[in-house]
PDB file of N, CA and C in Angstrom:
ATOM      1  N   UNK A 382    -100.303  19.675-152.162  1.00 68.00           N
ATOM      2  CA  UNK A 382    -100.391  20.928-151.414  1.00 68.00           C
ATOM      3  C   UNK A 382    -100.318  22.057-152.426  1.00 68.00           C
ATOM      4  N   UNK A 383    -101.263  22.967-152.303  1.00 76.00           N
ATOM      5  CA  UNK A 383    -101.280  24.087-153.229  1.00 76.00           C
ATOM      6  C   UNK A 383    -100.215  25.135-152.834  1.00 76.00           C
ATOM      7  N   UNK A 384     -99.980  26.058-153.734  1.00 74.00           N
ATOM      8  CA  UNK A 384     -98.992  27.106-153.523  1.00 74.00           C
ATOM      9  C   UNK A 384     -99.403  27.996-152.349  1.00 74.00           C
ATOM     10  N   UNK A 385    -100.720  28.273-152.233  1.00 75.00           N
ATOM     11  CA  UNK A 385    -101.219  29.095-151.143  1.00 75.00           C
ATOM     12  C   UNK A 385    -101.015  28.422-149.786  1.00 75.00           C
ATOM     13  N   UNK A 386    -101.271  27.120-149.734  1.00 77.00           N
ATOM     14  CA  UNK A 386    -101.073  26.384-148.498  1.00 77.00           C
ATOM     15  C   UNK A 386     -99.594  26.339-148.143  1.00 77.00           C
ATOM     16  N   UNK A 387     -98.735  26.201-149.150  1.00 78.00           N
ATOM     17  CA  UNK A 387     -97.300  26.157-148.964  1.00 78.00           C
ATOM     18  C   UNK A 387     -96.831  27.506-148.388  1.00 78.00           C
ATOM     19  N   UNK A 388     -97.330  28.603-148.925  1.00 79.00           N
ATOM     20  CA  UNK A 388     -96.940  29.927-148.413  1.00 79.00           C
ATOM     21  C   UNK A 388     -97.427  30.114-146.988  1.00 79.00           C
ATOM     22  N   UNK A 389     -98.614  29.631-146.682  1.00 85.00           N
ATOM     23  CA  UNK A 389     -99.132  29.731-145.312  1.00 85.00           C
ATOM     24  C   UNK A 389     -98.258  28.955-144.347  1.00 85.00           C
ATOM     25  N   UNK A 390     -97.883  27.764-144.732  1.00 86.00           N
ATOM     26  CA  UNK A 390     -97.008  26.940-143.894  1.00 86.00           C
ATOM     27  C   UNK A 390     -95.663  27.616-143.682  1.00 86.00           C
ATOM     28  N   UNK A 391     -95.122  28.216-144.729  1.00 84.00           N
ATOM     29  CA  UNK A 391     -93.820  28.903-144.593  1.00 84.00           C
ATOM     30  C   UNK A 391     -93.958  30.116-143.663  1.00 84.00           C
ATOM     31  N   UNK A 392     -95.067  30.807-143.685  1.00 87.00           N
ATOM     32  CA  UNK A 392     -95.296  31.930-142.779  1.00 87.00           C
ATOM     33  C   UNK A 392     -95.371  31.452-141.327  1.00 87.00           C
ATOM     34  N   UNK A 393     -96.090  30.351-141.129  1.00 91.00           N
ATOM     35  CA  UNK A 393     -96.178  29.805-139.755  1.00 91.00           C
ATOM     36  C   UNK A 393     -94.805  29.383-139.273  1.00 91.00           C
ATOM     37  N   UNK A 394     -94.020  28.730-140.100  1.00 91.00           N
ATOM     38  CA  UNK A 394     -92.688  28.311-139.711  1.00 91.00           C
ATOM     39  C   UNK A 394     -91.775  29.487-139.445  1.00 91.00           C
ATOM     40  N   UNK A 395     -91.951  30.574-140.223  1.00 90.00           N
ATOM     41  CA  UNK A 395     -91.142  31.783-139.973  1.00 90.00           C
ATOM     42  C   UNK A 395     -91.434  32.334-138.604  1.00 90.00           C
ATOM     43  N   UNK A 396     -92.709  32.482-138.252  1.00 93.00           N
ATOM     44  CA  UNK A 396     -93.034  33.052-136.943  1.00 93.00           C
ATOM     45  C   UNK A 396     -92.651  32.118-135.813  1.00 93.00           C
ATOM     46  N   UNK A 397     -92.752  30.807-136.005  1.00 95.00           N
ATOM     47  CA  UNK A 397     -92.283  29.865-135.009  1.00 95.00           C
ATOM     48  C   UNK A 397     -90.775  30.002-134.807  1.00 95.00           C
ATOM     49  N   UNK A 398     -90.041  30.084-135.885  1.00 94.00           N
ATOM     50  CA  UNK A 398     -88.579  30.251-135.806  1.00 94.00           C
ATOM     51  C   UNK A 398     -88.225  31.528-135.118  1.00 94.00           C
ATOM     52  N   UNK A 399     -88.976  32.613-135.412  1.00 95.00           N
ATOM     53  CA  UNK A 399     -88.714  33.882-134.736  1.00 95.00           C
ATOM     54  C   UNK A 399     -89.003  33.774-133.210  1.00 95.00           C
ATOM     55  N   UNK A 400     -90.060  33.063-132.863  1.00 96.00           N
ATOM     56  CA  UNK A 400     -90.358  32.832-131.451  1.00 96.00           C
ATOM     57  C   UNK A 400     -89.207  32.061-130.800  1.00 96.00           C
ATOM     58  N   UNK A 401     -88.665  31.068-131.446  1.00 96.00           N
ATOM     59  CA  UNK A 401     -87.561  30.303-130.894  1.00 96.00           C
ATOM     60  C   UNK A 401     -86.308  31.157-130.735  1.00 96.00           C
ATOM     61  N   UNK A 402     -86.072  32.088-131.654  1.00 97.00           N
ATOM     62  CA  UNK A 402     -84.941  33.029-131.504  1.00 97.00           C
ATOM     63  C   UNK A 402     -85.112  33.824-130.222  1.00 97.00           C
ATOM     64  N   UNK A 403     -86.330  34.321-129.988  1.00 97.00           N
ATOM     65  CA  UNK A 403     -86.579  35.088-128.768  1.00 97.00           C
ATOM     66  C   UNK A 403     -86.384  34.210-127.503  1.00 97.00           C
ATOM     67  N   UNK A 404     -86.771  32.952-127.590  1.00 97.00           N
ATOM     68  CA  UNK A 404     -86.589  32.040-126.468  1.00 97.00           C
ATOM     69  C   UNK A 404     -85.104  31.836-126.179  1.00 97.00           C
ATOM     70  N   UNK A 405     -84.302  31.575-127.225  1.00 97.00           N
ATOM     71  CA  UNK A 405     -82.858  31.361-127.039  1.00 97.00           C
ATOM     72  C   UNK A 405     -82.187  32.586-126.430  1.00 97.00           C
ATOM     73  N   UNK A 406     -82.531  33.787-126.969  1.00 97.00           N
ATOM     74  CA  UNK A 406     -81.915  34.993-126.425  1.00 97.00           C
ATOM     75  C   UNK A 406     -82.403  35.214-124.993  1.00 97.00           C
ATOM     76  N   UNK A 407     -83.675  34.978-124.740  1.00 96.00           N
ATOM     77  CA  UNK A 407     -84.212  35.156-123.383  1.00 96.00           C
ATOM     78  C   UNK A 407     -83.548  34.219-122.373  1.00 96.00           C
ATOM     79  N   UNK A 408     -83.361  32.981-122.753  1.00 95.00           N
ATOM     80  CA  UNK A 408     -82.693  32.027-121.839  1.00 95.00           C
ATOM     81  C   UNK A 408     -81.259  32.467-121.616  1.00 95.00           C
ATOM     82  N   UNK A 409     -80.579  32.940-122.656  1.00 95.00           N
ATOM     83  CA  UNK A 409     -79.220  33.408-122.485  1.00 95.00           C
ATOM     84  C   UNK A 409     -79.139  34.588-121.540  1.00 95.00           C
ATOM     85  N   UNK A 410     -80.088  35.539-121.694  1.00 95.00           N
ATOM     86  CA  UNK A 410     -80.101  36.672-120.783  1.00 95.00           C
ATOM     87  C   UNK A 410     -80.411  36.239-119.367  1.00 95.00           C
ATOM     88  N   UNK A 411     -81.285  35.262-119.195  1.00 94.00           N
ATOM     89  CA  UNK A 411     -81.616  34.778-117.857  1.00 94.00           C
ATOM     90  C   UNK A 411     -80.392  34.108-117.217  1.00 94.00           C
ATOM     91  N   UNK A 412     -79.600  33.382-117.980  1.00 91.00           N
ATOM     92  CA  UNK A 412     -78.386  32.809-117.441  1.00 91.00           C
ATOM     93  C   UNK A 412     -77.391  33.887-117.040  1.00 91.00           C
ATOM     94  N   UNK A 413     -77.310  34.954-117.806  1.00 91.00           N
ATOM     95  CA  UNK A 413     -76.339  35.990-117.513  1.00 91.00           C
ATOM     96  C   UNK A 413     -76.753  36.891-116.357  1.00 91.00           C
ATOM     97  N   UNK A 414     -78.033  37.261-116.260  1.00 91.00           N
ATOM     98  CA  UNK A 414     -78.421  38.291-115.352  1.00 91.00           C
ATOM     99  C   UNK A 414     -79.381  37.879-114.223  1.00 91.00           C
ATOM    100  N   UNK A 415     -79.598  36.589-114.052  1.00 87.00           N
ATOM    101  CA  UNK A 415     -80.467  36.174-112.952  1.00 87.00           C
ATOM    102  C   UNK A 415     -79.943  34.904-112.323  1.00 87.00           C
ATOM    103  N   UNK A 416     -80.709  34.390-111.364  1.00 85.00           N
ATOM    104  CA  UNK A 416     -80.314  33.148-110.709  1.00 85.00           C
ATOM    105  C   UNK A 416     -81.010  31.930-111.318  1.00 85.00           C
ATOM    106  N   UNK A 417     -81.405  32.061-112.561  1.00 77.00           N
ATOM    107  CA  UNK A 417     -82.124  30.982-113.278  1.00 77.00           C
ATOM    108  C   UNK A 417     -81.257  29.715-113.272  1.00 77.00           C
ATOM    109  N   UNK A 418     -81.777  28.652-112.721  1.00 75.00           N
ATOM    110  CA  UNK A 418     -81.106  27.343-112.625  1.00 75.00           C
ATOM    111  C   UNK A 418     -79.754  27.410-111.925  1.00 75.00           C
ATOM    112  N   UNK A 419     -79.608  28.343-110.984  1.00 77.00           N
ATOM    113  CA  UNK A 419     -78.321  28.499-110.345  1.00 77.00           C
ATOM    114  C   UNK A 419     -77.979  27.305-109.456  1.00 77.00           C
ATOM    115  N   UNK A 420     -78.981  26.582-108.974  1.00 77.00           N
ATOM    116  CA  UNK A 420     -78.686  25.415-108.163  1.00 77.00           C
ATOM    117  C   UNK A 420     -78.184  24.254-109.016  1.00 77.00           C
ATOM    118  N   UNK A 421     -78.564  24.200-110.308  1.00 80.00           N
ATOM    119  CA  UNK A 421     -78.115  23.120-111.171  1.00 80.00           C
ATOM    120  C   UNK A 421     -76.832  23.463-111.912  1.00 80.00           C
ATOM    121  N   UNK A 422     -76.719  24.739-112.303  1.00 77.00           N
ATOM    122  CA  UNK A 422     -75.559  25.169-113.085  1.00 77.00           C
ATOM    123  C   UNK A 422     -74.828  26.233-112.289  1.00 77.00           C
ATOM    124  N   UNK A 423     -73.752  25.860-111.653  1.00 79.00           N
ATOM    125  CA  UNK A 423     -73.035  26.833-110.810  1.00 79.00           C
ATOM    126  C   UNK A 423     -71.865  27.447-111.565  1.00 79.00           C
ATOM    127  N   UNK A 424     -71.227  26.688-112.384  1.00 85.00           N
ATOM    128  CA  UNK A 424     -70.042  27.159-113.101  1.00 85.00           C
ATOM    129  C   UNK A 424     -70.377  27.473-114.555  1.00 85.00           C
ATOM    130  N   UNK A 425     -69.638  28.351-115.165  1.00 88.00           N
ATOM    131  CA  UNK A 425     -69.708  28.694-116.568  1.00 88.00           C
ATOM    132  C   UNK A 425     -71.072  29.260-116.981  1.00 88.00           C
ATOM    133  N   UNK A 426     -71.739  29.976-116.094  1.00 90.00           N
ATOM    134  CA  UNK A 426     -73.039  30.577-116.399  1.00 90.00           C
ATOM    135  C   UNK A 426     -72.918  31.590-117.516  1.00 90.00           C
ATOM    136  N   UNK A 427     -71.825  32.391-117.490  1.00 90.00           N
ATOM    137  CA  UNK A 427     -71.618  33.384-118.533  1.00 90.00           C
ATOM    138  C   UNK A 427     -71.400  32.739-119.903  1.00 90.00           C
ATOM    139  N   UNK A 428     -70.659  31.645-119.890  1.00 92.00           N
ATOM    140  CA  UNK A 428     -70.384  30.939-121.145  1.00 92.00           C
ATOM    141  C   UNK A 428     -71.676  30.344-121.716  1.00 92.00           C
ATOM    142  N   UNK A 429     -72.440  29.730-120.890  1.00 92.00           N
ATOM    143  CA  UNK A 429     -73.711  29.119-121.305  1.00 92.00           C
ATOM    144  C   UNK A 429     -74.668  30.197-121.794  1.00 92.00           C
ATOM    145  N   UNK A 430     -74.772  31.291-121.038  1.00 94.00           N
ATOM    146  CA  UNK A 430     -75.654  32.390-121.448  1.00 94.00           C
ATOM    147  C   UNK A 430     -75.203  33.019-122.752  1.00 94.00           C
ATOM    148  N   UNK A 431     -73.899  33.223-122.893  1.00 95.00           N
ATOM    149  CA  UNK A 431     -73.358  33.756-124.118  1.00 95.00           C
ATOM    150  C   UNK A 431     -73.605  32.844-125.315  1.00 95.00           C
ATOM    151  N   UNK A 432     -73.483  31.524-125.085  1.00 97.00           N
ATOM    152  CA  UNK A 432     -73.702  30.562-126.149  1.00 97.00           C
ATOM    153  C   UNK A 432     -75.173  30.607-126.590  1.00 97.00           C
ATOM    154  N   UNK A 433     -76.089  30.716-125.662  1.00 97.00           N
ATOM    155  CA  UNK A 433     -77.512  30.786-126.040  1.00 97.00           C
ATOM    156  C   UNK A 433     -77.782  32.071-126.837  1.00 97.00           C
ATOM    157  N   UNK A 434     -77.209  33.194-126.405  1.00 97.00           N
ATOM    158  CA  UNK A 434     -77.403  34.431-127.099  1.00 97.00           C
ATOM    159  C   UNK A 434     -76.797  34.395-128.482  1.00 97.00           C
ATOM    160  N   UNK A 435     -75.597  33.889-128.599  1.00 98.00           N
ATOM    161  CA  UNK A 435     -74.961  33.789-129.919  1.00 98.00           C
ATOM    162  C   UNK A 435     -75.726  32.881-130.852  1.00 98.00           C
ATOM    163  N   UNK A 436     -76.266  31.770-130.326  1.00 98.00           N
ATOM    164  CA  UNK A 436     -77.040  30.887-131.158  1.00 98.00           C
ATOM    165  C   UNK A 436     -78.353  31.589-131.607  1.00 98.00           C
ATOM    166  N   UNK A 437     -78.960  32.328-130.711  1.00 97.00           N
ATOM    167  CA  UNK A 437     -80.157  33.075-131.076  1.00 97.00           C
ATOM    168  C   UNK A 437     -79.874  34.098-132.158  1.00 97.00           C
ATOM    169  N   UNK A 438     -78.782  34.830-132.023  1.00 97.00           N
ATOM    170  CA  UNK A 438     -78.412  35.810-133.036  1.00 97.00           C
ATOM    171  C   UNK A 438     -78.114  35.119-134.374  1.00 97.00           C
ATOM    172  N   UNK A 439     -77.416  33.997-134.335  1.00 97.00           N
ATOM    173  CA  UNK A 439     -77.134  33.237-135.559  1.00 97.00           C
ATOM    174  C   UNK A 439     -78.422  32.780-136.229  1.00 97.00           C
ATOM    175  N   UNK A 440     -79.344  32.253-135.441  1.00 96.00           N
ATOM    176  CA  UNK A 440     -80.636  31.823-135.998  1.00 96.00           C
ATOM    177  C   UNK A 440     -81.390  32.983-136.613  1.00 96.00           C
ATOM    178  N   UNK A 441     -81.330  34.157-135.980  1.00 96.00           N
ATOM    179  CA  UNK A 441     -81.975  35.349-136.514  1.00 96.00           C
ATOM    180  C   UNK A 441     -81.361  35.748-137.856  1.00 96.00           C
ATOM    181  N   UNK A 442     -80.037  35.695-137.933  1.00 96.00           N
ATOM    182  CA  UNK A 442     -79.332  36.004-139.192  1.00 96.00           C
ATOM    183  C   UNK A 442     -79.765  35.049-140.315  1.00 96.00           C
ATOM    184  N   UNK A 443     -79.799  33.782-140.022  1.00 95.00           N
ATOM    185  CA  UNK A 443     -80.193  32.779-141.029  1.00 95.00           C
ATOM    186  C   UNK A 443     -81.664  33.005-141.417  1.00 95.00           C
ATOM    187  N   UNK A 444     -82.497  33.277-140.456  1.00 94.00           N
ATOM    188  CA  UNK A 444     -83.920  33.508-140.701  1.00 94.00           C
ATOM    189  C   UNK A 444     -84.151  34.718-141.612  1.00 94.00           C
ATOM    190  N   UNK A 445     -83.440  35.798-141.339  1.00 93.00           N
ATOM    191  CA  UNK A 445     -83.582  36.974-142.170  1.00 93.00           C
ATOM    192  C   UNK A 445     -83.049  36.764-143.577  1.00 93.00           C
ATOM    193  N   UNK A 446     -81.952  36.049-143.709  1.00 94.00           N
ATOM    194  CA  UNK A 446     -81.424  35.725-145.048  1.00 94.00           C
ATOM    195  C   UNK A 446     -82.400  34.901-145.820  1.00 94.00           C
ATOM    196  N   UNK A 447     -83.010  33.902-145.185  1.00 90.00           N
ATOM    197  CA  UNK A 447     -83.996  33.057-145.880  1.00 90.00           C
ATOM    198  C   UNK A 447     -85.225  33.860-146.298  1.00 90.00           C
ATOM    199  N   UNK A 448     -85.655  34.752-145.396  1.00 87.00           N
ATOM    200  CA  UNK A 448     -86.820  35.585-145.693  1.00 87.00           C
ATOM    201  C   UNK A 448     -86.545  36.522-146.885  1.00 87.00           C
ATOM    202  N   UNK A 449     -85.328  37.136-146.890  1.00 89.00           N
ATOM    203  CA  UNK A 449     -84.980  38.011-147.975  1.00 89.00           C
ATOM    204  C   UNK A 449     -84.884  37.257-149.293  1.00 89.00           C
ATOM    205  N   UNK A 450     -84.293  36.071-149.260  1.00 86.00           N
ATOM    206  CA  UNK A 450     -84.168  35.282-150.476  1.00 86.00           C
ATOM    207  C   UNK A 450     -85.526  34.875-151.011  1.00 86.00           C
ATOM    208  N   UNK A 451     -86.476  34.550-150.119  1.00 84.00           N
ATOM    209  CA  UNK A 451     -87.805  34.175-150.559  1.00 84.00           C
ATOM    210  C   UNK A 451     -88.537  35.378-151.167  1.00 84.00           C
ATOM    211  N   UNK A 452     -88.356  36.559-150.578  1.00 83.00           N
ATOM    212  CA  UNK A 452     -88.980  37.747-151.154  1.00 83.00           C
ATOM    213  C   UNK A 452     -88.427  38.077-152.534  1.00 83.00           C
ATOM    214  N   UNK A 453     -87.104  37.902-152.685  1.00 83.00           N
ATOM    215  CA  UNK A 453     -86.489  38.149-153.973  1.00 83.00           C
ATOM    216  C   UNK A 453     -86.980  37.155-155.017  1.00 83.00           C
ATOM    217  N   UNK A 454     -87.148  35.907-154.592  1.00 81.00           N
ATOM    218  CA  UNK A 454     -87.636  34.875-155.494  1.00 81.00           C
ATOM    219  C   UNK A 454     -89.077  35.209-155.922  1.00 81.00           C
ATOM    220  N   UNK A 455     -89.909  35.648-154.983  1.00 77.00           N
ATOM    221  CA  UNK A 455     -91.294  35.998-155.300  1.00 77.00           C
ATOM    222  C   UNK A 455     -91.341  37.199-156.244  1.00 77.00           C
ATOM    223  N   UNK A 456     -90.424  38.172-156.062  1.00 79.00           N
ATOM    224  CA  UNK A 456     -90.388  39.342-156.935  1.00 79.00           C
ATOM    225  C   UNK A 456     -90.018  38.950-158.345  1.00 79.00           C
ATOM    226  N   UNK A 457     -89.076  38.011-158.492  1.00 80.00           N
ATOM    227  CA  UNK A 457     -88.653  37.553-159.822  1.00 80.00           C
ATOM    228  C   UNK A 457     -89.783  36.788-160.520  1.00 80.00           C
ATOM    229  N   UNK A 458     -90.560  36.036-159.751  1.00 77.00           N
ATOM    230  CA  UNK A 458     -91.699  35.284-160.330  1.00 77.00           C
ATOM    231  C   UNK A 458     -92.784  36.237-160.803  1.00 77.00           C
ATOM    232  N   UNK A 459     -92.942  37.366-160.126  1.00 75.00           N
ATOM    233  CA  UNK A 459     -94.036  38.299-160.450  1.00 75.00           C
ATOM    234  C   UNK A 459     -93.668  39.284-161.552  1.00 75.00           C
ATOM    235  N   UNK A 460     -92.397  39.295-161.994  1.00 70.00           N
ATOM    236  CA  UNK A 460     -92.003  40.205-163.062  1.00 70.00           C
ATOM    237  C   UNK A 460     -92.628  39.722-164.372  1.00 70.00           C
ATOM    238  N   UNK A 461     -92.983  40.702-165.246  1.00 63.00           N
ATOM    239  CA  UNK A 461     -93.593  40.301-166.543  1.00 63.00           C
ATOM    240  C   UNK A 461     -92.572  39.742-167.492  1.00 63.00           C
TER     241      UNK A 461
END
């Protein structure tokens, strides 16, 4: 696999991970503020919703750290 293909794959994985962050936060908000799956999950809806939101925020934090580290690594490679 060439370096260009590797970078393309990393970009695709970044955007997929970002999409999943939005899904986790969206599901958490749905548990908190709607009747989403209310017939299946009657108790602890706030806890479940909060857990989804916290996990989404945690994933976003990790994703941004990885993105920043990769940019710094690319900058160091490009220095003369």
